[in-house]
Tab-separated table of C-alpha atoms and ligand atoms in Angstrom:
chain	number	residue	atom	x	y	z
A	1	UNK	CA	134.334	-25.247	102.978
A	2	UNK	CA	133.229	-27.514	100.131
A	3	UNK	CA	130.148	-26.002	98.581
A	4	UNK	CA	129.743	-27.225	95.021
A	5	UNK	CA	128.868	-30.502	93.379
A	6	UNK	CA	129.911	-31.455	89.884
A	7	UNK	CA	127.800	-33.937	87.957
A	8	UNK	CA	128.654	-35.564	84.673
A	9	UNK	CA	125.163	-36.253	83.297
A	10	UNK	CA	123.716	-38.856	80.960
A	11	UNK	CA	125.089	-41.880	82.807
A	12	UNK	CA	122.542	-44.628	83.525
A	13	UNK	CA	122.420	-45.812	87.137
A	14	UNK	CA	122.324	-49.381	88.330
A	15	UNK	CA	122.327	-51.352	91.552
A	16	UNK	CA	120.898	-50.789	95.004
A	17	UNK	CA	120.774	-47.861	97.397
A	18	UNK	CA	119.961	-48.023	101.124
A	19	UNK	CA	117.751	-45.388	102.699
A	20	UNK	CA	118.650	-43.831	106.057
A	21	UNK	CA	116.500	-42.669	108.955
A	22	UNK	CA	114.004	-39.872	108.327
A	23	UNK	CA	115.328	-36.402	109.086
A	24	UNK	CA	111.858	-35.084	109.845
A	25	UNK	CA	111.155	-37.963	112.230
A	26	UNK	CA	114.552	-37.680	113.922
A	27	UNK	CA	114.187	-33.979	114.805
A	28	UNK	CA	111.037	-34.258	116.983
A	29	UNK	CA	112.193	-37.579	118.458
A	30	UNK	CA	115.459	-35.930	119.561
A	31	UNK	CA	113.541	-32.951	120.998
A	32	UNK	CA	111.388	-35.399	122.977
A	33	UNK	CA	114.488	-36.371	124.981
A	34	UNK	CA	113.797	-33.153	126.929
A	35	UNK	CA	110.704	-34.787	128.400
A	36	UNK	CA	112.504	-37.256	130.675
A	37	UNK	CA	115.489	-37.232	133.003
A	38	UNK	CA	116.176	-40.859	132.081
A	39	UNK	CA	118.575	-41.962	129.375
A	40	UNK	CA	117.301	-42.204	125.801
A	41	UNK	CA	119.015	-44.189	123.047
A	42	UNK	CA	118.052	-43.105	119.547
A	43	UNK	CA	119.028	-45.343	116.634
A	44	UNK	CA	118.943	-45.105	112.852
A	45	UNK	CA	119.646	-41.367	112.940
A	46	UNK	CA	120.516	-39.988	109.501
A	47	UNK	CA	123.998	-38.480	109.135
A	48	UNK	CA	122.712	-35.031	108.138
A	49	UNK	CA	123.464	-31.495	109.263
A	50	UNK	CA	119.982	-30.823	110.710
A	51	UNK	CA	120.442	-33.662	113.212
A	52	UNK	CA	123.738	-32.087	114.345
A	53	UNK	CA	122.012	-28.716	114.691
A	54	UNK	CA	119.234	-30.230	116.818
A	55	UNK	CA	121.824	-31.890	119.058
A	56	UNK	CA	123.548	-28.513	119.482
A	57	UNK	CA	120.241	-26.853	120.405
A	58	UNK	CA	119.572	-29.607	122.949
A	59	UNK	CA	123.041	-29.212	124.449
A	60	UNK	CA	122.206	-25.552	125.105
A	61	UNK	CA	119.196	-26.756	127.027
A	62	UNK	CA	121.195	-29.102	129.240
A	63	UNK	CA	120.954	-32.378	127.304
A	64	UNK	CA	124.165	-34.411	127.524
A	65	UNK	CA	124.696	-36.693	124.608
A	66	UNK	CA	127.238	-39.105	123.323
A	67	UNK	CA	127.420	-40.609	119.857
A	68	UNK	CA	127.706	-44.346	120.148
A	69	UNK	CA	128.133	-44.904	116.440
A	70	UNK	CA	127.398	-43.080	113.200
A	71	UNK	CA	123.658	-43.532	113.594
A	72	UNK	CA	123.118	-43.958	117.345
A	73	UNK	CA	123.117	-41.397	120.107
A	74	UNK	CA	122.660	-41.732	123.885
A	75	UNK	CA	121.096	-38.702	125.529
A	76	UNK	CA	120.194	-37.574	128.998
A	77	UNK	CA	118.385	-34.381	129.894
A	78	UNK	CA	119.305	-33.397	133.425
A	79	UNK	CA	118.286	-30.159	135.090
A	80	UNK	CA	118.196	-27.519	132.350
A	81	UNK	CA	121.431	-25.548	132.151
A	82	UNK	CA	119.483	-22.876	130.298
A	83	UNK	CA	116.132	-22.297	128.644
A	84	UNK	CA	117.393	-20.646	125.507
A	85	UNK	CA	117.391	-21.843	121.892
A	86	UNK	CA	119.557	-19.065	120.395
A	87	UNK	CA	119.003	-17.254	117.102
A	88	UNK	CA	122.395	-18.478	115.893
A	89	UNK	CA	121.076	-22.069	115.801
A	90	UNK	CA	117.369	-21.490	115.089
A	91	UNK	CA	118.194	-19.457	111.975
A	92	UNK	CA	120.093	-22.484	110.644
A	93	UNK	CA	117.120	-24.754	111.217
A	94	UNK	CA	113.514	-23.731	111.804
A	95	UNK	CA	112.685	-27.111	113.332
A	96	UNK	CA	114.559	-25.897	116.464
A	97	UNK	CA	111.128	-24.564	117.412
A	98	UNK	CA	110.326	-28.181	118.354
A	99	UNK	CA	111.934	-27.613	121.766
A	100	UNK	CA	109.272	-25.062	122.720
A	101	UNK	CA	106.600	-27.624	123.690
A	102	UNK	CA	108.749	-30.103	125.630
A	103	UNK	CA	110.757	-27.392	127.462
A	104	UNK	CA	107.616	-25.603	128.630
A	105	UNK	CA	105.995	-28.904	129.624
A	106	UNK	CA	108.895	-30.176	131.700
A	107	UNK	CA	110.560	-26.996	132.993
A	108	UNK	CA	107.773	-24.409	132.748
A	109	UNK	CA	109.935	-22.050	130.723
A	110	UNK	CA	111.384	-21.789	127.221
A	111	UNK	CA	112.910	-19.041	125.143
A	112	UNK	CA	113.213	-19.893	121.478
A	113	UNK	CA	114.335	-17.461	118.815
A	114	UNK	CA	111.706	-16.606	116.217
A	115	UNK	CA	112.925	-18.376	113.086
A	116	UNK	CA	112.368	-15.487	110.654
A	117	UNK	CA	111.829	-15.866	106.902
A	118	UNK	CA	112.855	-18.825	104.839
A	119	UNK	CA	113.491	-19.513	101.157
A	120	UNK	CA	110.259	-21.483	100.696
A	121	UNK	CA	107.853	-19.059	102.350
A	122	UNK	CA	107.049	-16.936	105.392
A	123	UNK	CA	106.393	-19.964	107.617
A	124	UNK	CA	104.932	-18.370	110.760
A	125	UNK	CA	104.714	-20.292	114.068
A	126	UNK	CA	101.479	-18.716	115.284
A	127	UNK	CA	99.795	-22.125	115.626
A	128	UNK	CA	102.555	-23.362	117.975
A	129	UNK	CA	102.198	-20.226	120.091
A	130	UNK	CA	98.377	-20.292	120.162
A	131	UNK	CA	98.394	-23.979	121.114
A	132	UNK	CA	100.795	-23.468	123.984
A	133	UNK	CA	98.686	-20.553	125.246
A	134	UNK	CA	95.616	-22.805	125.168
A	135	UNK	CA	97.497	-25.192	127.457
A	136	UNK	CA	97.888	-22.353	129.958
A	137	UNK	CA	101.336	-20.979	129.130
A	138	UNK	CA	101.908	-17.255	129.000
A	139	UNK	CA	103.636	-16.655	125.699
A	140	UNK	CA	105.242	-13.354	124.758
A	141	UNK	CA	107.407	-12.241	121.895
A	142	UNK	CA	110.380	-10.342	123.332
A	143	UNK	CA	113.470	-9.160	121.471
A	144	UNK	CA	112.946	-11.642	118.647
A	145	UNK	CA	112.364	-14.549	121.012
A	146	UNK	CA	109.249	-16.512	121.898
A	147	UNK	CA	109.218	-16.610	125.684
A	148	UNK	CA	106.833	-19.180	127.176
A	149	UNK	CA	106.190	-19.449	130.900
A	150	UNK	CA	103.812	-21.749	132.696
A	151	UNK	CA	102.893	-22.924	136.105
A	152	UNK	CA	102.202	-26.482	135.044
A	153	UNK	CA	100.445	-26.897	131.687
A	154	UNK	CA	96.734	-27.832	131.774
A	155	UNK	CA	94.965	-30.031	129.223
A	156	UNK	CA	92.683	-28.222	126.741
A	157	UNK	CA	91.088	-28.582	123.338
A	158	UNK	CA	93.189	-27.212	120.487
A	159	UNK	CA	91.813	-26.955	116.971
A	160	UNK	CA	94.519	-26.268	114.405
A	161	UNK	CA	93.407	-23.678	111.830
A	162	UNK	CA	95.450	-25.492	109.246
A	163	UNK	CA	97.363	-28.722	109.195
A	164	UNK	CA	100.851	-28.241	110.628
A	165	UNK	CA	103.429	-31.000	111.017
A	166	UNK	CA	105.805	-29.508	113.599
A	167	UNK	CA	102.874	-27.650	115.212
A	168	UNK	CA	101.125	-30.977	115.885
A	169	UNK	CA	104.398	-32.477	117.143
A	170	UNK	CA	105.096	-29.538	119.461
A	171	UNK	CA	101.608	-29.676	120.984
A	172	UNK	CA	101.827	-33.447	121.435
A	173	UNK	CA	105.093	-33.048	123.338
A	174	UNK	CA	103.558	-30.291	125.472
A	175	UNK	CA	100.325	-32.179	126.170
A	176	UNK	CA	101.870	-35.470	127.293
A	177	UNK	CA	103.019	-33.893	130.589
A	178	UNK	CA	100.064	-31.468	130.989
A	179	UNK	CA	97.539	-32.066	133.732
A	180	UNK	CA	94.336	-33.728	132.472
A	181	UNK	CA	93.103	-34.348	128.964
A	182	UNK	CA	94.083	-32.557	125.768
A	183	UNK	CA	92.257	-32.984	122.500
A	184	UNK	CA	94.112	-31.948	119.373
A	185	UNK	CA	91.900	-31.486	116.322
A	186	UNK	CA	92.809	-31.197	112.639
A	187	UNK	CA	96.237	-32.730	113.306
A	188	UNK	CA	98.872	-33.570	110.722
A	189	UNK	CA	98.942	-37.321	109.995
A	190	UNK	CA	102.365	-37.468	108.351
A	191	UNK	CA	104.179	-40.737	109.249
A	192	UNK	CA	106.711	-38.668	111.218
A	193	UNK	CA	103.916	-37.392	113.512
A	194	UNK	CA	102.596	-40.908	114.097
A	195	UNK	CA	106.136	-42.146	114.728
A	196	UNK	CA	106.617	-39.478	117.404
A	197	UNK	CA	103.275	-40.337	119.051
A	198	UNK	CA	104.210	-44.003	119.124
A	199	UNK	CA	107.554	-43.212	120.673
A	200	UNK	CA	105.947	-40.985	123.316
A	201	UNK	CA	103.556	-43.804	124.217
A	202	UNK	CA	106.486	-46.161	124.634
A	203	UNK	CA	107.961	-43.575	127.038
A	204	UNK	CA	104.744	-43.840	129.066
A	205	UNK	CA	102.526	-41.187	127.446
A	206	UNK	CA	98.825	-41.841	126.877
A	207	UNK	CA	98.012	-40.754	123.334
A	208	UNK	CA	95.175	-42.272	121.341
A	209	UNK	CA	93.798	-41.733	117.843
A	210	UNK	CA	97.131	-42.163	116.086
A	211	UNK	CA	96.928	-41.757	112.332
A	212	UNK	CA	93.660	-39.789	112.562
A	213	UNK	CA	93.138	-36.002	112.476
A	214	UNK	CA	91.997	-35.974	116.135
A	215	UNK	CA	94.420	-37.000	118.860
A	216	UNK	CA	93.515	-37.442	122.516
A	217	UNK	CA	96.217	-37.106	125.154
A	218	UNK	CA	95.797	-38.042	128.800
A	219	UNK	CA	98.574	-36.187	130.640
A	220	UNK	CA	100.983	-38.186	132.829
A	221	UNK	CA	103.362	-37.009	135.598
A	222	UNK	CA	106.560	-38.395	134.156
A	223	UNK	CA	107.984	-40.250	131.190
A	224	UNK	CA	110.711	-42.847	131.095
A	225	UNK	CA	113.779	-43.216	128.886
A	226	UNK	CA	113.681	-45.799	126.088
A	227	UNK	CA	115.595	-47.065	123.076
A	228	UNK	CA	114.037	-46.063	119.761
A	229	UNK	CA	114.811	-46.505	116.085
A	230	UNK	CA	113.852	-43.806	113.568
A	231	UNK	CA	111.661	-44.760	110.577
A	232	UNK	CA	113.180	-44.664	107.055
A	233	UNK	CA	113.184	-41.362	105.198
A	234	UNK	CA	110.318	-41.404	102.693
A	235	UNK	CA	111.555	-38.251	100.955
A	236	UNK	CA	115.068	-39.621	100.508
A	237	UNK	CA	113.512	-42.810	99.087
A	238	UNK	CA	111.256	-40.797	96.759
A	239	UNK	CA	114.231	-38.761	95.558
A	240	UNK	CA	116.091	-41.948	94.535
A	241	UNK	CA	112.951	-43.234	92.776
A	242	UNK	CA	113.070	-40.078	90.654
A	243	UNK	CA	116.837	-40.461	90.170
A	244	UNK	CA	116.178	-43.875	88.619
A	245	UNK	CA	113.377	-42.626	86.385
A	246	UNK	CA	115.037	-39.423	85.201
A	247	UNK	CA	118.123	-41.361	84.071
A	248	UNK	CA	116.130	-44.214	82.498
A	249	UNK	CA	117.739	-46.733	84.835
A	250	UNK	CA	117.011	-49.973	86.667
A	251	UNK	CA	117.695	-49.491	90.387
A	252	UNK	CA	116.394	-50.806	93.697
A	253	UNK	CA	115.766	-48.607	96.707
A	254	UNK	CA	116.186	-50.655	99.888
A	255	UNK	CA	115.371	-50.146	103.577
A	256	UNK	CA	112.367	-47.963	102.830
A	257	UNK	CA	108.632	-48.066	103.543
A	258	UNK	CA	106.722	-47.772	100.232
A	259	UNK	CA	103.449	-47.549	102.196
A	260	UNK	CA	104.534	-43.997	103.136
A	261	UNK	CA	104.966	-43.080	99.468
A	262	UNK	CA	101.665	-44.092	97.882
A	263	UNK	CA	100.756	-40.644	96.589
A	264	UNK	CA	104.068	-40.354	94.748
A	265	UNK	CA	104.171	-43.925	93.441
A	266	UNK	CA	100.539	-43.780	92.209
A	267	UNK	CA	101.227	-40.485	90.457
A	268	UNK	CA	104.363	-41.810	88.756
A	269	UNK	CA	102.621	-45.006	87.680
A	270	UNK	CA	99.822	-42.882	86.218
A	271	UNK	CA	102.571	-41.374	84.025
A	272	UNK	CA	103.702	-44.890	82.908
A	273	UNK	CA	106.639	-45.186	85.300
A	274	UNK	CA	107.638	-48.802	85.829
A	275	UNK	CA	107.735	-49.231	89.572
A	276	UNK	CA	107.328	-52.359	91.670
A	277	UNK	CA	107.566	-52.590	95.426
A	278	UNK	CA	107.415	-54.900	98.407
A	279	UNK	CA	107.195	-54.082	102.114
A	280	UNK	CA	110.644	-52.539	102.302
A	281	UNK	CA	111.943	-51.952	98.789
A	282	UNK	CA	111.056	-50.129	95.583
A	283	UNK	CA	112.303	-51.286	92.200
A	284	UNK	CA	112.426	-48.753	89.384
A	285	UNK	CA	112.853	-49.896	85.785
A	286	UNK	CA	113.636	-47.958	82.647
A	287	UNK	CA	110.406	-46.248	81.611
A	288	UNK	CA	110.653	-45.026	77.996
A	289	UNK	CA	106.973	-43.997	77.800
A	290	UNK	CA	107.002	-41.581	80.709
A	291	UNK	CA	104.213	-39.054	80.238
A	292	UNK	CA	103.376	-35.794	81.970
A	293	UNK	CA	100.872	-35.953	84.849
A	294	UNK	CA	99.484	-33.223	87.090
A	295	UNK	CA	100.212	-33.073	90.812
A	296	UNK	CA	98.961	-30.897	93.685
A	297	UNK	CA	100.791	-30.850	96.996
A	298	UNK	CA	98.581	-31.389	100.042
A	299	UNK	CA	99.175	-32.666	103.581
A	300	UNK	CA	99.733	-36.428	103.990
A	301	UNK	CA	98.396	-38.749	102.657
A	302	UNK	CA	98.363	-36.352	99.674
A	303	UNK	CA	101.286	-35.602	97.368
A	304	UNK	CA	104.192	-34.326	99.546
A	305	UNK	CA	105.456	-30.785	99.085
A	306	UNK	CA	108.909	-32.170	99.901
A	307	UNK	CA	108.794	-34.132	96.606
A	308	UNK	CA	107.461	-31.305	94.445
A	309	UNK	CA	110.824	-29.945	93.246
A	310	UNK	CA	112.157	-33.411	92.356
A	311	UNK	CA	108.881	-34.323	90.599
A	312	UNK	CA	109.029	-31.072	88.607
A	313	UNK	CA	112.557	-31.977	87.458
A	314	UNK	CA	111.292	-35.384	86.288
A	315	UNK	CA	108.360	-33.847	84.411
A	316	UNK	CA	110.828	-31.957	82.190
A	317	UNK	CA	111.732	-35.414	80.771
A	318	UNK	CA	108.152	-36.700	80.414
A	319	UNK	CA	106.072	-36.494	77.244
A	320	UNK	CA	103.370	-33.800	77.193
A	321	UNK	CA	102.490	-31.212	79.759
A	322	UNK	CA	102.251	-31.428	83.494
A	323	UNK	CA	100.630	-28.949	85.857
A	324	UNK	CA	102.312	-28.917	89.266
A	325	UNK	CA	100.457	-26.978	91.951
A	326	UNK	CA	102.097	-26.090	95.278
A	327	UNK	CA	99.480	-25.616	97.973
A	328	UNK	CA	101.575	-25.883	101.169
A	329	UNK	CA	104.238	-23.191	100.785
A	330	UNK	CA	103.771	-19.950	98.869
A	331	UNK	CA	107.280	-19.688	97.467
A	332	UNK	CA	108.464	-23.163	96.684
A	333	UNK	CA	109.313	-22.785	93.012
A	334	UNK	CA	112.817	-21.378	93.387
A	335	UNK	CA	114.242	-24.401	91.562
A	336	UNK	CA	112.214	-23.589	88.438
A	337	UNK	CA	114.406	-20.684	87.291
A	338	UNK	CA	117.449	-22.923	87.649
A	339	UNK	CA	115.805	-25.832	85.783
A	340	UNK	CA	115.035	-23.363	82.969
A	341	UNK	CA	118.761	-22.492	82.857
A	342	UNK	CA	119.384	-26.187	82.178
A	343	UNK	CA	116.924	-26.116	79.268
A	344	UNK	CA	113.545	-26.925	80.863
A	345	UNK	CA	110.345	-25.444	79.467
A	346	UNK	CA	108.398	-24.312	82.534
A	347	UNK	CA	106.098	-21.373	83.123
A	348	UNK	CA	104.878	-20.289	86.524
A	349	UNK	CA	101.465	-18.837	87.169
A	350	UNK	CA	100.978	-18.134	90.869
A	351	UNK	CA	101.011	-21.433	92.707
A	352	UNK	CA	101.205	-23.455	89.500
A	353	UNK	CA	104.121	-24.536	87.344
A	354	UNK	CA	103.332	-25.754	83.839
A	355	UNK	CA	106.035	-28.068	82.592
A	356	UNK	CA	106.264	-29.024	78.918
A	357	UNK	CA	108.397	-31.992	78.039
A	358	UNK	CA	110.460	-33.674	77.093
A	359	UNK	CA	113.191	-31.077	76.656
A	360	UNK	CA	116.841	-32.053	76.406
A	361	UNK	CA	118.784	-30.652	79.369
A	362	UNK	CA	122.294	-29.244	78.966
A	363	UNK	CA	124.724	-28.870	81.881
A	364	UNK	CA	125.281	-25.412	83.407
A	365	UNK	CA	126.194	-23.877	86.731
A	366	UNK	CA	123.074	-23.602	88.898
A	367	UNK	CA	122.375	-22.454	92.424
A	368	UNK	CA	120.561	-24.354	95.135
A	369	UNK	CA	118.183	-22.308	97.285
A	370	UNK	CA	116.891	-24.884	99.740
A	371	UNK	CA	117.122	-28.567	100.538
A	372	UNK	CA	114.600	-30.032	98.092
A	373	UNK	CA	115.456	-27.492	95.371
A	374	UNK	CA	119.063	-28.680	95.514
A	375	UNK	CA	117.911	-32.294	95.153
A	376	UNK	CA	115.907	-31.369	92.055
A	377	UNK	CA	118.949	-29.692	90.483
A	378	UNK	CA	121.087	-32.756	91.108
A	379	UNK	CA	118.413	-34.938	89.510
A	380	UNK	CA	118.282	-32.632	86.500
A	381	UNK	CA	122.093	-32.701	86.357
A	382	UNK	CA	122.045	-36.516	86.237
A	383	UNK	CA	119.785	-36.317	83.172
A	384	UNK	CA	121.598	-33.430	81.472
A	385	UNK	CA	124.257	-33.664	78.804
A	386	UNK	CA	127.761	-32.630	79.909
A	387	UNK	CA	128.659	-31.107	83.240
A	388	UNK	CA	126.319	-29.479	85.742
A	389	UNK	CA	127.698	-27.661	88.751
A	390	UNK	CA	125.352	-27.145	91.680
A	391	UNK	CA	126.406	-24.293	93.939
A	392	UNK	CA	125.457	-23.896	97.613
A	393	UNK	CA	125.158	-27.610	98.276
A	394	UNK	CA	125.265	-26.988	102.008
A	395	UNK	CA	121.466	-26.934	101.662
A	396	UNK	CA	121.672	-30.531	100.498
A	397	UNK	CA	123.816	-31.663	103.402
A	398	UNK	CA	121.078	-30.541	105.792
A	399	UNK	CA	118.871	-33.441	104.767
A	400	UNK	CA	120.476	-35.946	102.378
A	401	UNK	CA	122.773	-38.477	103.954
A	402	UNK	CA	126.016	-39.168	102.038
A	403	UNK	CA	124.327	-38.296	98.765
A	404	UNK	CA	127.538	-38.294	96.695
A	405	UNK	CA	128.509	-41.698	98.027
A	406	UNK	CA	125.021	-43.127	97.535
A	407	UNK	CA	124.631	-41.805	93.980
A	408	UNK	CA	128.243	-42.759	93.243
A	409	UNK	CA	127.425	-46.301	94.413
A	410	UNK	CA	124.716	-46.360	91.746
A	411	UNK	CA	127.286	-45.393	89.131
A	412	UNK	CA	126.596	-41.649	88.918
A	413	UNK	CA	129.560	-39.435	88.115
A	414	UNK	CA	129.248	-36.929	90.888
A	415	UNK	CA	131.842	-35.257	93.093
A	416	UNK	CA	132.350	-32.360	95.422
A	417	UNK	CA	134.576	-29.538	94.187
B	501	EPU	N1	101.816	-22.603	109.128
B	501	EPU	C1	101.245	-21.468	109.659
B	501	EPU	N2	101.366	-21.263	111.003
B	501	EPU	C2	102.034	-22.128	111.828
B	501	EPU	C3	102.590	-23.292	111.284
B	501	EPU	C4	102.477	-23.513	109.912
B	501	EPU	O1	100.665	-20.669	108.954
B	501	EPU	O2	102.099	-21.855	113.044
B	501	EPU	C5	101.722	-22.849	107.672
B	501	EPU	C6	103.106	-22.895	107.004
B	501	EPU	O3	103.578	-21.599	106.698
B	501	EPU	C7	102.824	-23.740	105.788
B	501	EPU	C8	101.772	-24.740	106.282
B	501	EPU	O4	101.209	-24.145	107.470
B	501	EPU	O5	102.277	-22.943	104.769
B	501	EPU	C9	102.299	-26.113	106.636
B	501	EPU	O6	103.472	-25.994	107.392
B	501	EPU	P1	103.932	-27.043	108.484
B	501	EPU	O7	103.853	-26.396	109.832
B	501	EPU	O8	103.224	-28.328	108.299
B	501	EPU	O9	105.456	-27.209	108.115
B	501	EPU	P2	106.618	-27.478	109.125
B	501	EPU	O10	106.110	-28.289	110.256
B	501	EPU	O11	107.334	-26.217	109.427
B	501	EPU	C10	107.398	-29.769	108.120
B	501	EPU	C11	108.653	-30.330	107.539
B	501	EPU	C12	108.898	-29.682	106.183
B	501	EPU	C13	107.718	-29.998	105.271
B	501	EPU	C14	106.417	-29.495	105.929
B	501	EPU	C15	105.174	-29.854	105.148
B	501	EPU	C16	109.916	-30.877	109.517
B	501	EPU	C17	111.077	-30.604	110.389
B	501	EPU	N3	109.746	-30.078	108.451
B	501	EPU	O12	107.607	-28.373	108.252
B	501	EPU	O13	110.088	-30.291	105.656
B	501	EPU	O14	107.877	-29.369	104.034
B	501	EPU	O15	106.301	-30.057	107.260
B	501	EPU	O16	105.081	-31.220	104.981
B	501	EPU	O17	109.166	-31.805	109.749
B	501	EPU	C18	112.000	-30.424	104.286
B	501	EPU	O18	112.283	-31.501	104.858
B	501	EPU	O19	112.592	-30.035	103.251
B	501	EPU	C19	110.932	-29.583	104.840
B	501	EPU	C20	110.806	-28.291	104.519
C-alpha cells in the first residue's frame, strides 16, 4: 500500500483549484439515509476514505447503495439486515457513531462500537448517549459496544453540556422521528450541522431555529427520499488558502463558500495576507509582509480546530510571534514536533503553541499522526527547501480528495512513493 508522499519544496504555485464536497457534511447526510425506506440520491460526495467507510458501515445496517458516478451515490435503506456498527469499522472512523441516532429512531435498536481513543484527544461520546437516553432509549455499554433500545423515541429537552458537532447531528436525526417535540439547547452551529438540518427538512422533518444554538424539532411519522448535494468543504478550501500563502503564490480556490471561512480569512488578513473573495471563490496573492497573529480555536463561527495545524505551519513563515491556543481537543499539537524537525521554532505550553517566525524550513522525513496534522506537514513541505517525505499519508486520504492531483495541478512537485 502506498503510504508516503514526497514533496520537492520551494516551488511557487499558480492557477486554480476546485474544492470538493465537505467530508464532515457528507458523513451525517449519508447516515440520514437510514431514516427513510425511500431512495436517496446524494451528490457532490468527496472522493475520500471516510465516505467509503461510512458506506461500509451503512451496508452492515442494511443500506443498499450504488455509485452512479465518482461523486454521486443512490441509497436505499430497507429492513435492517443487522443493527451492528462493528469495531473493525468504527475504529477506522469515529464518525460511525452517527448511525446511533437514526438507527434507534427508525428501528428502535442500535449497537455501535465505542470508538476508543484517538490521536487528537480522548473524545468521549457521553453527550450522544445522554441525549438518546433523554429521548427515552435505554442505553447500555456492553462488551465495548453502545447498545441502545427504545420503544419509540419520545421528544424531550436536551441541553448539551458543551458544544458537540456530531452530538448535535445525532440528536437531530433521532428527534426527527421521535413522538412530539424535542428542544435541543446549546447546539453546534457549524455549517455542516445546518446543512444536515436543511436536508432533513427537505425529507419532511420539522426542524426550526437553524443556525442558532437552540433547535426545535417537531417529530414526524416518516420521512421521504430526496436528491441532495453536499456543501463545499470549508476545511479543504482553507487548506489551499494556506498552501497559496505559505508558498508566496497567486492562486484561486474555486467552488467554495468563503462565508463559511470568515474566522480564518479575517485572521489571515489581520496578518497582512492578501486575500480577496466573491460568493464562491477565494483569490490568494503573494503576501511578502505576512506577520504573526494569535488564534484560539472555538466552535463555529470561531476559528476552526480543523485549521489549527495548517495555520500553525503558516505561522512558522510569518514575521514575529504567534500564540496558537487549542481549546477544542486536548492533544491536537502532534504536528508541532514534526514541524520542529523541519526547522520551525515552536514551544508548547499546555494548550498553547508559541510560534516564532520566520524560520527557514529544510526538508526531512516526517510522520503524519492524523488528518489535519498530515495536511500541515504537506504545507510545510511545500515551503521547505529540498525534499520532504511525509509518512503515514493514509491519514490524509481520509479527508483530502485527490490532494496530489490538485496540488500537482497548481504546479507543486508532489508524488506518492
Ligand atoms: N465531547 C465530549 N463528549 C461528547 C462529545 C464531544 O466531551 O459526547 C468533547 C470532545 O472530546 C471535544 C469537544 O467536545 O473536546 C468537541 O467535539 P465534537 O463532538 O464537536 O467533535 P466531533 O463531532 O467528534 C467534529 C468533526 C471534527 C472536528 C470537530 C470540532 C465530524 C465528522 N468531525 O467532530 O473533524 O474537529 O467536530 O469541530 O464532523 C476532522 O475533520 O479532521 C475532524 C476531526
